[in-house]
Coordinates of C-alpha atoms in Angstrom, one line a residue:
X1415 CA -83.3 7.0 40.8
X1416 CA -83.4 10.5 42.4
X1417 CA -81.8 11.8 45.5
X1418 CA -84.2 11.2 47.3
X1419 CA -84.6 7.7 46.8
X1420 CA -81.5 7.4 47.4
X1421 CA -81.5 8.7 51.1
X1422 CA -84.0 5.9 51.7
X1423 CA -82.0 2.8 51.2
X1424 CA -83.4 -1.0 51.8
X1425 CA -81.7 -2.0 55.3
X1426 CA -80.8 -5.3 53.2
X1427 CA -78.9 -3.0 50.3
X1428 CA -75.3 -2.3 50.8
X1429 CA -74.6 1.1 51.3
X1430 CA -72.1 3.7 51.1
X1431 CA -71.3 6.2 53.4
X1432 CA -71.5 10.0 52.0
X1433 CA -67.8 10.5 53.2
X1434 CA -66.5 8.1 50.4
X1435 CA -68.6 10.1 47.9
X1436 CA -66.9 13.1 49.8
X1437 CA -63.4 12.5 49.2
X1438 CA -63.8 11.5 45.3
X1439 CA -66.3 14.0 44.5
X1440 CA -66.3 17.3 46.8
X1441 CA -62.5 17.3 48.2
X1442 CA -61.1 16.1 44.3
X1443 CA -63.0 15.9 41.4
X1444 CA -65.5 19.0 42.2
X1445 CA -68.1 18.6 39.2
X1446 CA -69.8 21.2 37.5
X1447 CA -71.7 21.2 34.8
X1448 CA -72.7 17.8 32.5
X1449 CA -70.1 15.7 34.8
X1450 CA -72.3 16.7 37.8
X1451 CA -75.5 16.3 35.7
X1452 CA -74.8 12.9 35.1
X1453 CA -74.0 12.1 38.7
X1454 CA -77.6 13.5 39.3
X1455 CA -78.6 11.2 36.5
X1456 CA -77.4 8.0 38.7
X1457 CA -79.0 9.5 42.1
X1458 CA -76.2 11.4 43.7
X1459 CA -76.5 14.8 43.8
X1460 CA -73.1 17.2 44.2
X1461 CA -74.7 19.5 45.6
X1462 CA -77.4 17.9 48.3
X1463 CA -75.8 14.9 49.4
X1464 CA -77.2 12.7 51.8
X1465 CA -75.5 9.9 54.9
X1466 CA -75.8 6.7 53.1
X1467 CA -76.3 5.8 49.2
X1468 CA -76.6 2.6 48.0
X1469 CA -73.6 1.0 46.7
X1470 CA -74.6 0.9 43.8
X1471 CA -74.6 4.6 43.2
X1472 CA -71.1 4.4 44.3
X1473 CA -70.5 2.0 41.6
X1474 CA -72.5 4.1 38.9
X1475 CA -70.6 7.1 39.7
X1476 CA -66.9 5.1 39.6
X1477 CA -68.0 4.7 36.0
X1478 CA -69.2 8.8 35.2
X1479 CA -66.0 9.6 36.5
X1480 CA -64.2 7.9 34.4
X1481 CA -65.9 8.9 32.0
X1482 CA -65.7 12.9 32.8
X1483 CA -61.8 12.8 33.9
X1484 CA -60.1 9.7 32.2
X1485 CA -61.7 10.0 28.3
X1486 CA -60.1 7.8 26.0
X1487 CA -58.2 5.3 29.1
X1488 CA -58.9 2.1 29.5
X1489 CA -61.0 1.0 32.4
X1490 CA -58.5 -0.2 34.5
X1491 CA -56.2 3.0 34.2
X1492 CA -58.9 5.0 34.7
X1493 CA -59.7 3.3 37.4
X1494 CA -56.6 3.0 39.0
X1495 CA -56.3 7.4 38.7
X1496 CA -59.5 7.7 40.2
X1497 CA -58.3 5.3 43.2
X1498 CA -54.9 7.7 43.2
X1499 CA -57.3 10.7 43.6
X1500 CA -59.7 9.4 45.8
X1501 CA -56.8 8.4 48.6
X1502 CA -55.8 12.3 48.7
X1503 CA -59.6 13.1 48.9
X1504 CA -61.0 10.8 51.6
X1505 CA -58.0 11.7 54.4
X1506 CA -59.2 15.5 53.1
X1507 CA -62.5 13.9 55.1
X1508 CA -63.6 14.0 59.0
X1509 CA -63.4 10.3 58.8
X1510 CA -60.1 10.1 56.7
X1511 CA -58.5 12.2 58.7
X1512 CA -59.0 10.1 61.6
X1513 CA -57.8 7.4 60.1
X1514 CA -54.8 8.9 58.9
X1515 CA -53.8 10.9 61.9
X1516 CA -54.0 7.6 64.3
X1517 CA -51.8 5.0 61.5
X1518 CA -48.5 6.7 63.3
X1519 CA -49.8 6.4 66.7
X1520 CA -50.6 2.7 66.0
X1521 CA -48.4 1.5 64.2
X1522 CA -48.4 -1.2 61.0
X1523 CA -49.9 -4.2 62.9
X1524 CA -52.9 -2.4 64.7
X1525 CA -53.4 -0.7 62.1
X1526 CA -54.2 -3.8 59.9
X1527 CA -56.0 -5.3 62.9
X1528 CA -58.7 -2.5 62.8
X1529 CA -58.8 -2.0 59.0
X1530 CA -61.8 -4.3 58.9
X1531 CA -63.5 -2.1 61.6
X1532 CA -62.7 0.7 59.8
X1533 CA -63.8 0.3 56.2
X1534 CA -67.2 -1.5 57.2
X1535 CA -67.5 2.3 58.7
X1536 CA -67.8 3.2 54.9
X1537 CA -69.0 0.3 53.0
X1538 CA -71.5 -2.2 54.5
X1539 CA -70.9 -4.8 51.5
X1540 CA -67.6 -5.6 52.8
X1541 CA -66.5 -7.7 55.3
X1542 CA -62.9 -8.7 55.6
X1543 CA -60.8 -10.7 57.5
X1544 CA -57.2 -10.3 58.2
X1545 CA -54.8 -13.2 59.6
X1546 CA -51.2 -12.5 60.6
X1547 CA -48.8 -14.9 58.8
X1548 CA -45.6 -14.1 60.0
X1549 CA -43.7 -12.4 62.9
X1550 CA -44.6 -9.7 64.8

């Protein structure tokens, strides 16, 4: 798939919003060289992103990752580091850094209350639900 394919995504695909890609790839990792060829390999493109990918490509580049800056771990450390890397990265983002700056001013139980809002910003694959069990 090239980058340009990618940019042009079936309205019935899930997609991925660039500023996920954003916070993993330009704010943390920062590839160069074969770890960004490979991501060009899968259809994202370091260096000429675009708004939306597929999820898919998401997915694909979890696994180059790994690959590039967990050698040797099993999947779900590597995994898991990636996931420690990629929180720092994303609030480094427009979008994260909304998110983060308005969890004070909210508090916990808004905060939940709007997380499925907020991450079907991102990813259009997920929908969640979320049910208050106990005491406010």
């Amino acid at each position: 798939m090239s980058v340009a394919a990618a940019a042009k995504v079936p309205s019935t695909e899930p997609t991925t919003d660039y500023s996920v890609f954003e916070g993993m790839f330009a704010k943390v990792l920062k590839p160069k060289g074969q770890f960004a060829d490979d991501l060009r390999g899968i259809g994202f493109d370091p260096d000429r992103p675009v708004p939306k990918y597929p999820t898919r490509v998401w997915n694909a580049a979890l696994q180059v990752a790994a690959r590039h800056v967990c050698p040797g771990q099993p999947h779900e450390q590597a995994m898991r580091s990636l996931g420690k890397q990629f929180i720092q990265g994303f609030y480094g983002t427009i979008v994260g850094h909304m998110i983060r700056v308005t969890l004070p001013i909210l508090g916990p139980l808004r905060v939940l209350q709007r997380l499925p809002k907020n991450y079907e910003m991102v990813r259009t694959d997920v929908k969640m639900d979320v049910t208050q069990t106990g005491p406010q």
